[in-house]
Coordinates of C-alpha atoms in Angstrom, one line a residue:
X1 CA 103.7 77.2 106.6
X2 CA 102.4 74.3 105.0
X3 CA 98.8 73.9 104.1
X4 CA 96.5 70.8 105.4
X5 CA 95.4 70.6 101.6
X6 CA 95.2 74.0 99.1
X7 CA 93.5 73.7 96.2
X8 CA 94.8 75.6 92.2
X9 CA 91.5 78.8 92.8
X10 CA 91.8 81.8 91.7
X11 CA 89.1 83.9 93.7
X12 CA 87.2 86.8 92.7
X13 CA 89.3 89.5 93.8
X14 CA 86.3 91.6 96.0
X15 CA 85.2 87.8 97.5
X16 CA 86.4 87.4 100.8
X17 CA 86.3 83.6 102.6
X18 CA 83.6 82.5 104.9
X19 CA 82.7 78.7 106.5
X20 CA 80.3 76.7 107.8
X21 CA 79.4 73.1 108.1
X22 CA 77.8 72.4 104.7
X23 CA 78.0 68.3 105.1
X24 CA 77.0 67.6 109.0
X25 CA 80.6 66.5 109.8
X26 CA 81.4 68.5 112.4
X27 CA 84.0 70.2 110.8
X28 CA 83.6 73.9 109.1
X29 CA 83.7 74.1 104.8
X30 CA 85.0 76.7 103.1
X31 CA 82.7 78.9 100.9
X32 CA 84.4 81.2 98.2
X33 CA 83.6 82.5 95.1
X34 CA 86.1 82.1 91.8
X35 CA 87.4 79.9 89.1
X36 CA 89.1 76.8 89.3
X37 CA 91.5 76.0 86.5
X38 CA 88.9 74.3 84.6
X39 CA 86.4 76.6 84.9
X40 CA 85.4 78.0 81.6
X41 CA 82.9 80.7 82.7
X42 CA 83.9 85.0 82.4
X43 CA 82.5 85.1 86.1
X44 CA 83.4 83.3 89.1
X45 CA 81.2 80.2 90.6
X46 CA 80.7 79.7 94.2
X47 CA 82.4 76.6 95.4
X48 CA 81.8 74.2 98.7
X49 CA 84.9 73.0 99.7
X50 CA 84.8 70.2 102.5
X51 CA 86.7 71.2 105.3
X52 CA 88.7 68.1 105.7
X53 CA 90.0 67.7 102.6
X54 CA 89.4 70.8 100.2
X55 CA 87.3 68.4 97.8
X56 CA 85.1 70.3 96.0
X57 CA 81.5 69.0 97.8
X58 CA 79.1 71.3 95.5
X59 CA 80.3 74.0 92.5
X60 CA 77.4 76.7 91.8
X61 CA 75.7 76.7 88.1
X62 CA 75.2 80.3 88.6
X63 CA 78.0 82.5 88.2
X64 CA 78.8 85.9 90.0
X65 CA 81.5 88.0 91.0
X66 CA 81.0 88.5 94.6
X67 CA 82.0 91.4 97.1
X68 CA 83.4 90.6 100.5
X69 CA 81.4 87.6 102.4
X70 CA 77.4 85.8 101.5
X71 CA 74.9 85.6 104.0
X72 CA 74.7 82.1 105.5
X73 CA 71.5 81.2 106.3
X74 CA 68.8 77.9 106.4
X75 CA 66.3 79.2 104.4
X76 CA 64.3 76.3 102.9
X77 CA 64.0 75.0 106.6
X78 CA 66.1 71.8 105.6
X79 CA 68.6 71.6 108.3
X80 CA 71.4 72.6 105.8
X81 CA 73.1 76.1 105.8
X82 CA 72.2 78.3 102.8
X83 CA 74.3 80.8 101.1
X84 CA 72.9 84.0 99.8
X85 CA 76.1 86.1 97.7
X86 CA 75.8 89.4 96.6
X87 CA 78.2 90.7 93.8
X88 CA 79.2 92.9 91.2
X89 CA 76.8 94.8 89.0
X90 CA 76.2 95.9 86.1
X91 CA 78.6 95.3 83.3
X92 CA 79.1 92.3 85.1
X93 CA 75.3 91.6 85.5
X94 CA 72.0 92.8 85.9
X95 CA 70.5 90.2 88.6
X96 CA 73.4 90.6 91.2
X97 CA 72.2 88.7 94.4
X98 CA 71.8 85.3 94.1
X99 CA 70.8 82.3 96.9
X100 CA 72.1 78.9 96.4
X101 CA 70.9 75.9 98.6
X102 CA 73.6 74.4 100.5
X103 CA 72.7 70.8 100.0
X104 CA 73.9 70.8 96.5
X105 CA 74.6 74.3 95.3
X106 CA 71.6 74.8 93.0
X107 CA 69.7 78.2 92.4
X108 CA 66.9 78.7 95.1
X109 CA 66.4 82.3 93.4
X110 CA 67.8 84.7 91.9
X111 CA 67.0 88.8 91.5
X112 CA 65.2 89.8 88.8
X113 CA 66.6 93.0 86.8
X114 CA 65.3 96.1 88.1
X115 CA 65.1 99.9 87.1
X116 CA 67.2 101.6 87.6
X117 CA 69.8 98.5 87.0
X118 CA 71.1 96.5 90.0
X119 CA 74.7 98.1 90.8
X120 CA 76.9 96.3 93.0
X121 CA 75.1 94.2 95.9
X122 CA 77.4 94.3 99.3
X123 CA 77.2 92.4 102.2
X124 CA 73.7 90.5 102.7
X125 CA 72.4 91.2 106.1
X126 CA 69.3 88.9 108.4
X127 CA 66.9 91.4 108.9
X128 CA 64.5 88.7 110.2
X129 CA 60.7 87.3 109.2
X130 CA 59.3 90.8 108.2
X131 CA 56.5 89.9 105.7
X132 CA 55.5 87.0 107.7
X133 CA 56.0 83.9 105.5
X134 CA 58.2 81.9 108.1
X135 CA 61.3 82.7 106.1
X136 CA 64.2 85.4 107.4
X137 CA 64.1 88.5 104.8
X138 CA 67.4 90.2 103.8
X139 CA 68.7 93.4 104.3
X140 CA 71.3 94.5 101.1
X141 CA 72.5 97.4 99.8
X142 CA 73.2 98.6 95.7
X143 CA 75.5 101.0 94.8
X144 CA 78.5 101.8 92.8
X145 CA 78.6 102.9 89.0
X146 CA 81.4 100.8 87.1
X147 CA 80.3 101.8 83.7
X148 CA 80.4 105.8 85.0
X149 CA 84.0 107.4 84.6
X150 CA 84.4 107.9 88.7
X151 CA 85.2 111.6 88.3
X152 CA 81.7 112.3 87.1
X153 CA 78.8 113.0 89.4
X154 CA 76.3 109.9 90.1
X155 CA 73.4 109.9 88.2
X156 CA 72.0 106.4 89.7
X157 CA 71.9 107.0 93.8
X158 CA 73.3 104.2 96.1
X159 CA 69.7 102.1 97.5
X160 CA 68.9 100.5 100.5
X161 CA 66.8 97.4 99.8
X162 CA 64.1 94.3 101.7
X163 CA 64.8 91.2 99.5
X164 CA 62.2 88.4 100.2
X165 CA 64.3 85.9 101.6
X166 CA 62.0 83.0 100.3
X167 CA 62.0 84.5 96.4
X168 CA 64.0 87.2 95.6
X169 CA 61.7 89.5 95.3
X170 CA 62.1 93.4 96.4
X171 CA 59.7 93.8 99.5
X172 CA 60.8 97.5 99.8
X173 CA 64.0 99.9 98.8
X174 CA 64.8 103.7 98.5
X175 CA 67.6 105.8 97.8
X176 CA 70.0 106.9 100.5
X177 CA 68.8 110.2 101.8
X178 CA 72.4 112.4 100.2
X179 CA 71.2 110.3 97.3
X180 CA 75.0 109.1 96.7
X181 CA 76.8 106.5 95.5
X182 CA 77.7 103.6 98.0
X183 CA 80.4 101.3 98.8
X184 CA 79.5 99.8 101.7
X185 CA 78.0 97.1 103.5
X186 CA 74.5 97.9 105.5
X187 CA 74.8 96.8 109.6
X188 CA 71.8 96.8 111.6
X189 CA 71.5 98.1 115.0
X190 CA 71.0 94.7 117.2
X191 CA 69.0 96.7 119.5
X192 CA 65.5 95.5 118.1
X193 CA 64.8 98.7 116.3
X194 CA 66.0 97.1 113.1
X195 CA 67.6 100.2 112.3
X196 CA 70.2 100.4 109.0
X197 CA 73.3 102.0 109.1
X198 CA 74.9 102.7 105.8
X199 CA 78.3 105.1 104.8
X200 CA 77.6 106.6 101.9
X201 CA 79.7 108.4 99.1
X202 CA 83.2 106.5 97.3
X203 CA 86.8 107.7 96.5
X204 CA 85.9 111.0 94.7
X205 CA 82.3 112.3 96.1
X206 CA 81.8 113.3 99.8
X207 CA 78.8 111.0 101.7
X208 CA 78.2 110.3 105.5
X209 CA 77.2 107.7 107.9
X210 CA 73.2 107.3 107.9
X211 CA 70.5 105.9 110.2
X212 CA 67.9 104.8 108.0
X213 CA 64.7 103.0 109.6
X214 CA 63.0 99.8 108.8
X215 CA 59.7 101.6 108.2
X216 CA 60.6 103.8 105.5
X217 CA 62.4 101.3 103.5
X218 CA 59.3 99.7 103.3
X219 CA 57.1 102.5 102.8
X220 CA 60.2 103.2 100.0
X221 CA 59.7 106.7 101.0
X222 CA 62.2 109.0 102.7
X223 CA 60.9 110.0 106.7
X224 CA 62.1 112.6 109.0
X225 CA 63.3 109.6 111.0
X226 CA 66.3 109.4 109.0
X227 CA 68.8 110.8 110.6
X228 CA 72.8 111.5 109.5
X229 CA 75.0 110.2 112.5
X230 CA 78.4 111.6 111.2
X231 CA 79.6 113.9 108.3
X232 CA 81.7 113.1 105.7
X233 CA 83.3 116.5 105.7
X234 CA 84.5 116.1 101.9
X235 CA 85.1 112.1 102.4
X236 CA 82.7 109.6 103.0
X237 CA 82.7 105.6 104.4
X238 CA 83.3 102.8 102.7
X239 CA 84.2 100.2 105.3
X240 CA 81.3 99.3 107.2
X241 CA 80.9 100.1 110.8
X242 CA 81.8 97.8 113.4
X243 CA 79.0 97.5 116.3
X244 CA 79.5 96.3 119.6
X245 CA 77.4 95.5 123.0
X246 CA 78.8 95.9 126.1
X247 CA 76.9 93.2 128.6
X248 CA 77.7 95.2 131.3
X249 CA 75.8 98.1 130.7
X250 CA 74.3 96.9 128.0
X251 CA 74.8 99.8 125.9
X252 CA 76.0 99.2 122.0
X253 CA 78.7 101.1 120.7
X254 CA 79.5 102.2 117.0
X255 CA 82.8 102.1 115.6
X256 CA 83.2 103.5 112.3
X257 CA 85.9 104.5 110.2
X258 CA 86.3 107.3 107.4
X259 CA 88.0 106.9 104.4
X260 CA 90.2 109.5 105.4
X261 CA 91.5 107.7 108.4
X262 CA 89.5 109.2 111.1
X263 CA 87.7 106.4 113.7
X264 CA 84.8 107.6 115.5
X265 CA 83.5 105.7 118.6
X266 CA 79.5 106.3 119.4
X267 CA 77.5 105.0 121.8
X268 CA 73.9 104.4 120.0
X269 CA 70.4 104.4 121.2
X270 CA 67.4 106.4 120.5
X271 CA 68.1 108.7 118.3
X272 CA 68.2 111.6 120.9
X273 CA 70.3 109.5 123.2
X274 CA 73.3 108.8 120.7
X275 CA 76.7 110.6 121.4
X276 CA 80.1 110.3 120.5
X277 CA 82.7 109.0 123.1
X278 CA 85.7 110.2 120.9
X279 CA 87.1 110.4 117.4
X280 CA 90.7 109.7 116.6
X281 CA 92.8 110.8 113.4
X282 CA 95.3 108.3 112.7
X283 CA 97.0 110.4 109.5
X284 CA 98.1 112.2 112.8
X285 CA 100.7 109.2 113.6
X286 CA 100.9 107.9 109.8
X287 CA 102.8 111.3 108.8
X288 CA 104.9 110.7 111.7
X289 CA 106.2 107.6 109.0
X290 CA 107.7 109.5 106.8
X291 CA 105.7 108.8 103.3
X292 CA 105.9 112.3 101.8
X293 CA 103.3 113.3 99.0
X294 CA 100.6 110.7 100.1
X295 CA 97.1 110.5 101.9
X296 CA 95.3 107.6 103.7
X297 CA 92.4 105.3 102.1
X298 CA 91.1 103.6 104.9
X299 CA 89.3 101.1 103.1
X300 CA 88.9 97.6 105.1
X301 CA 86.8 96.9 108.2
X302 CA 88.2 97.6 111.7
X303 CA 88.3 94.8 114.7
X304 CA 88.4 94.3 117.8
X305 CA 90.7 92.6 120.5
X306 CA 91.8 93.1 124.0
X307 CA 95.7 93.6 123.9
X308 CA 95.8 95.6 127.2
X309 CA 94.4 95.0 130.6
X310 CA 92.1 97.4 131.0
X311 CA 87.9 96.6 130.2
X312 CA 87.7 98.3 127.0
X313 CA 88.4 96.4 123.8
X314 CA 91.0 97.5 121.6
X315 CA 90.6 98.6 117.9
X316 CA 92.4 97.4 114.8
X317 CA 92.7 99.3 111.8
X318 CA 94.7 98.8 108.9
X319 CA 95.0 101.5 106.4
X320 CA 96.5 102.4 102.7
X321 CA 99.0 104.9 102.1
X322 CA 98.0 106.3 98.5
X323 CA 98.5 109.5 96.0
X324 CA 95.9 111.7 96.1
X325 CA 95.3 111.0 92.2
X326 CA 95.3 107.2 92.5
X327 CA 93.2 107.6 94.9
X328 CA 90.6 109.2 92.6
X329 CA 91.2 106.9 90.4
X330 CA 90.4 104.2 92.4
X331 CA 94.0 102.0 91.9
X332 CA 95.5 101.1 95.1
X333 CA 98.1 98.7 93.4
X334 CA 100.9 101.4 94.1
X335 CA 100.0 101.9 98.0
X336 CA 101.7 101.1 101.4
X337 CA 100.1 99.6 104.5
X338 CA 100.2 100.8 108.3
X339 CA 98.2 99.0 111.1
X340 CA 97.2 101.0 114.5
X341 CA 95.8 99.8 117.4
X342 CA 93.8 102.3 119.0
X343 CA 92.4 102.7 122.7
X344 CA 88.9 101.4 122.8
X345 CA 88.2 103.9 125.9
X346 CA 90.0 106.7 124.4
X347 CA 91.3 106.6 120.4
X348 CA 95.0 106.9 121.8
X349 CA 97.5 105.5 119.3
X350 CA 99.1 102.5 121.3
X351 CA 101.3 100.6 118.8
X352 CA 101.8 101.2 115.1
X353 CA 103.2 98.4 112.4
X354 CA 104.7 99.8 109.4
X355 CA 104.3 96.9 106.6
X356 CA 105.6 98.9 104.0
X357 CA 105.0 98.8 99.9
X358 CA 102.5 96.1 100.3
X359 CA 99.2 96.9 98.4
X360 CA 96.1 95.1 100.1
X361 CA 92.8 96.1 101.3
X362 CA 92.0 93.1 102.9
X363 CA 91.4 93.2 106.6
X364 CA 93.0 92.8 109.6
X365 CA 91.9 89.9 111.6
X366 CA 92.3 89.1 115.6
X367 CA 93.5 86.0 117.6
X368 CA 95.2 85.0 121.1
X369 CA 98.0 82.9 120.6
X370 CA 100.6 81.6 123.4
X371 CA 102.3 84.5 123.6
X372 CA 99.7 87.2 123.6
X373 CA 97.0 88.8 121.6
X374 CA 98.3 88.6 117.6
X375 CA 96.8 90.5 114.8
X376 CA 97.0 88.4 111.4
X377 CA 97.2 91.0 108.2
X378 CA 97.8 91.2 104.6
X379 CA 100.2 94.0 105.2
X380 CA 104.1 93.4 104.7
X381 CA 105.9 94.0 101.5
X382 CA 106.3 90.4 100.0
X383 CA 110.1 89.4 100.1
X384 CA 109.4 88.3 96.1
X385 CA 109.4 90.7 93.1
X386 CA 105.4 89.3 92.4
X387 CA 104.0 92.3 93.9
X388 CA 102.0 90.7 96.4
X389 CA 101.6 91.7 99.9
X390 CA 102.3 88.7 102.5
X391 CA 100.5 87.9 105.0
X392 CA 101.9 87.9 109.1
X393 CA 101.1 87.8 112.9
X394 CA 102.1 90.7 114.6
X395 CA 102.0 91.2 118.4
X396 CA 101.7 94.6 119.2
X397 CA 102.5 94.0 122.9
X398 CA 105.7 92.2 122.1
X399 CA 106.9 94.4 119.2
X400 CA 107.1 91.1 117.0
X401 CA 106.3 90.3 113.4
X402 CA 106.0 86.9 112.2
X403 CA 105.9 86.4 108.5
X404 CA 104.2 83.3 107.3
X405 CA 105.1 82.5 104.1
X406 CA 101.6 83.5 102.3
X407 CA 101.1 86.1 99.7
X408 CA 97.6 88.0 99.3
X409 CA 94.9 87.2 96.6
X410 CA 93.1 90.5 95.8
X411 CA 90.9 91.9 98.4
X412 CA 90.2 88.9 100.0
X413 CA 90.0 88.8 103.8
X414 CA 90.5 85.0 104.9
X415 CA 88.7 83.4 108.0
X416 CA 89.9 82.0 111.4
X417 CA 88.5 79.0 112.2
X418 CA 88.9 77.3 116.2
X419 CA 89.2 73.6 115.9
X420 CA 88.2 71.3 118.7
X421 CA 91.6 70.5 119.7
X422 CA 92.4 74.2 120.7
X423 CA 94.2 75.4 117.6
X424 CA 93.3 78.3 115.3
X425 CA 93.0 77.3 111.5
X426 CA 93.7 79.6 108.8
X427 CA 91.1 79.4 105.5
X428 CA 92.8 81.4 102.8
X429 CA 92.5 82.4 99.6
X430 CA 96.7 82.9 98.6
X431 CA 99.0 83.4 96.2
X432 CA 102.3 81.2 96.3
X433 CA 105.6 83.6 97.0
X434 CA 107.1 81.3 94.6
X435 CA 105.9 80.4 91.0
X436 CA 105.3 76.4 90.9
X437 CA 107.3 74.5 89.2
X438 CA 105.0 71.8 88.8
X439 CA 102.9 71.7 85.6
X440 CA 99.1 73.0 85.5
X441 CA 99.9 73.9 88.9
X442 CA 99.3 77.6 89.6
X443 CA 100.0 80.4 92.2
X444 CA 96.7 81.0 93.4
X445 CA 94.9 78.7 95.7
X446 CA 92.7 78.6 98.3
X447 CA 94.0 76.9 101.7
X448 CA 93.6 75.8 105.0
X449 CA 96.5 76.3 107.3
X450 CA 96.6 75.3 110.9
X451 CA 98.6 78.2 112.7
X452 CA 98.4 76.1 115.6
X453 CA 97.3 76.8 119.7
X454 CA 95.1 79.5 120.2
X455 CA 91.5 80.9 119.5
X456 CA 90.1 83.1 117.0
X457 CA 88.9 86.4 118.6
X458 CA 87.5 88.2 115.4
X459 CA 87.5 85.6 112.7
X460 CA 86.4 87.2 109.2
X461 CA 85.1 90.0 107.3
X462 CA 82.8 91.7 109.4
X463 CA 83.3 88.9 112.1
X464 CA 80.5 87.4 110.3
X465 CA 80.0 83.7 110.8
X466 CA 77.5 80.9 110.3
X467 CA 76.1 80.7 114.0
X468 CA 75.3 84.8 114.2

């Protein structure tokens, strides 16, 4: 396919793509975190890209190495979008959250270090006006040793953490109750409560899936109100859970996935009141493959479509096929990729795509096209010797992949973007299937792509966009 515009970017590989309208033109800009070829930084910037064009509207002077998508958010009250990125800790730095004002890119604050040191920020989430200065406060959690050799026990538990959202500064935080590491983004319960979930424990230590409430993170004491919703049973959960409210009954339902491949669907309210509607092994179906000698790492975040006709929505999960030891090690460059979709009422396997050799842990997105309800994914062997995995539509119902041409950058999970026109566009950050031939020109951009009529059903990581 070939791109509206695509500028040379080379993203930070945990950095996933998010948009909103930064200039007031109507049309959405691309936000993403890396270095362009003149970039002379170690770390990655945060660039503005104008939607139109892919003209570089504001670069950041503050650099980070982000992890999947910033919290967009107007927090000076100026009518322009701002964007709050969390990234990698330390060795890559000690103040690892960081909010930039959207009319120009510049530092409205930044964390100050903390003890223990700032690990990896994930995900920023609204958590609302909780200490009552007019400005929404943000939810984040740190975790995640990189200076610790990963087969030694944590020393520095994972912590759940209030962030002032007009300074920076820490309005509450405690350590996760198992007192693991963490991978994962925090989700709050969008039943008022203000409840956090959070999966706890990585690739080598065992953690669960905890319900931690608003009052004890600021109290930053541990209450018998915490409450562990699922075990890890010797894995843990790194993707974060998916929630979704059903305006029918008005009930909200939990879908969370295990590193180990097992979905759970819940239906949560009070604590007492929570049960689980079903839980579904999908290692089950992967053996069925054929890929002797390896386990699954279910790493990226599930979503949710409707590819049958019955009320319940479909889940999509896409999931790397590793060994055991590289798992441990935390290297998925030697890994294939299966995608399931799953019964939303029951966890019944209904169709499987085998993509192959094709390392990626980015995640599947969701769209309806023309012909039916597609599934876009990082997740078929590229048809080049660069090692990349390619990117493709695949229609479960029809038993049809489409390949499109694009090659994966790192871990990072693109956005769908509906246009007023009725088409679906495509912001990406890719790597060319074929080397360039034109000088300074290099394989890594990032892209907009119009994949033509349709609408974008879940749109990003998380399904996180500017309007929620």
């Amino acid at each position: 396919m070939t791109p509206e515009w695509a500028i040379d970017m080379t993203v930070v590989d945990s950095s996933s793509v998010s948009h909103t309208d930064i200039n007031g033109d109507g049309v959405s800009d691309a936000i993403v975190n890396g270095n362009v070829p003149s970039s002379s930084g170690s770390n990655g910037k945060v660039y503005a890209l104008e939607g139109r064009s892919g003209q570089v509207i504001w670069e950041s002077s503050e650099e980070i190495n982000g992890i999947t998508v910033p919290l967009i958010r107007d927090l000076d009250h100026d009518g322009i979008p701002d964007v709050v990125f969390g990234g990698r800790g330390l060795p890559d730095s000690n103040r690892p959250l960081v909010a930039l004002d959207g009319k120009d890119g510049s530092t409205i604050w930044r964390v100050l270090e903390q003890t223990p040191d700032w690990q990896n920020v994930y995900t920023p989430q609204d958590l609302g006006d909780v200490d009552g200065d007019g400005v929404e406060d943000i939810l984040v959690a740190t975790g995640g040793d990189h200076v610790r050799d990963n087969q030694l026990q944590p020393t520095v538990p994972g912590r759940v953490m209030v962030v002032s959202g007009r300074s920076g500064a820490i309005l509450g935080q405690k350590p996760v109750p198992d007192r693991q590491e963490i991978y994962s983004s925090p989700v709050l319960l969008p039943d008022g409560s203000r409840d956090a979930l959070i999966g706890t424990g990585g690739e080598v230590f065992s953690g669960g899936l905890w319900r931690i409430p608003l009052g004890s993170l600021l109290r930053e004491a541990p209450t018998s109100d915490d409450s562990l919703m699922i075990r890890g049973n010797g894995s843990s959960f790194i993707a974060p859970p998916v929630i979704n409210n059903d305006v029918d009954t008005n009930e909200t339902h939990l879908l969370a996935l295990r590193l180990d491949g097992r979905l759970f669907s819940m239906t949560v309210g009070p604590r007492a009141a929570t049960r689980t509607n079903w839980s579904s092994d999908v290692i089950d179906w992967i053996q069925k493959l054929g890929y002797p000698g390896r386990t699954v790492a279910a790493l990226t975040v599930p979503a949710l479509g409707q590819f049958d006709d019955d009320e319940a929505l479909e889940v999509v999960v896409q999931v790397a096929l590793i060994a055991p030891a590289q798992l441990a090690a935390g290297y998925y460059g030697d890994s294939c990729n299966v995608v399931v979709v799953l019964d939303g009422r029951t966890g019944d396997v209904q169709w499987v795509l085998d993509g192959g050799p094709a390392a990626s842990s980015i995640s599947p997105l969701v769209l309806s096209r023309p012909d039916g309800m597609a599934v876009l994914c990082a997740c078929v062997a590229s048809r080049t010797d660069g090692g990349d995995a390619e990117y493709a539509l695949w229609y479960p119902a029809l038993d049809r992949v489409e390949l499109l041409a694009i090659g994966a950058q790192g871990a990072s999970t693109p956005s769908l973007v509906n246009t007023p026109d009725g088409d679906v566009d495509l912001l990406v950050a890719m790597s060319s299937l074929t080397p360039s031939q034109s000088p300074g020109q290099g394989r890594s951009k990032v892209a907009r792509i119009r994949l033509g009529k349709g609408a974008a059903i879940w749109s990003g990581y998380m399904n996180l966009r500017s309007d929620q």
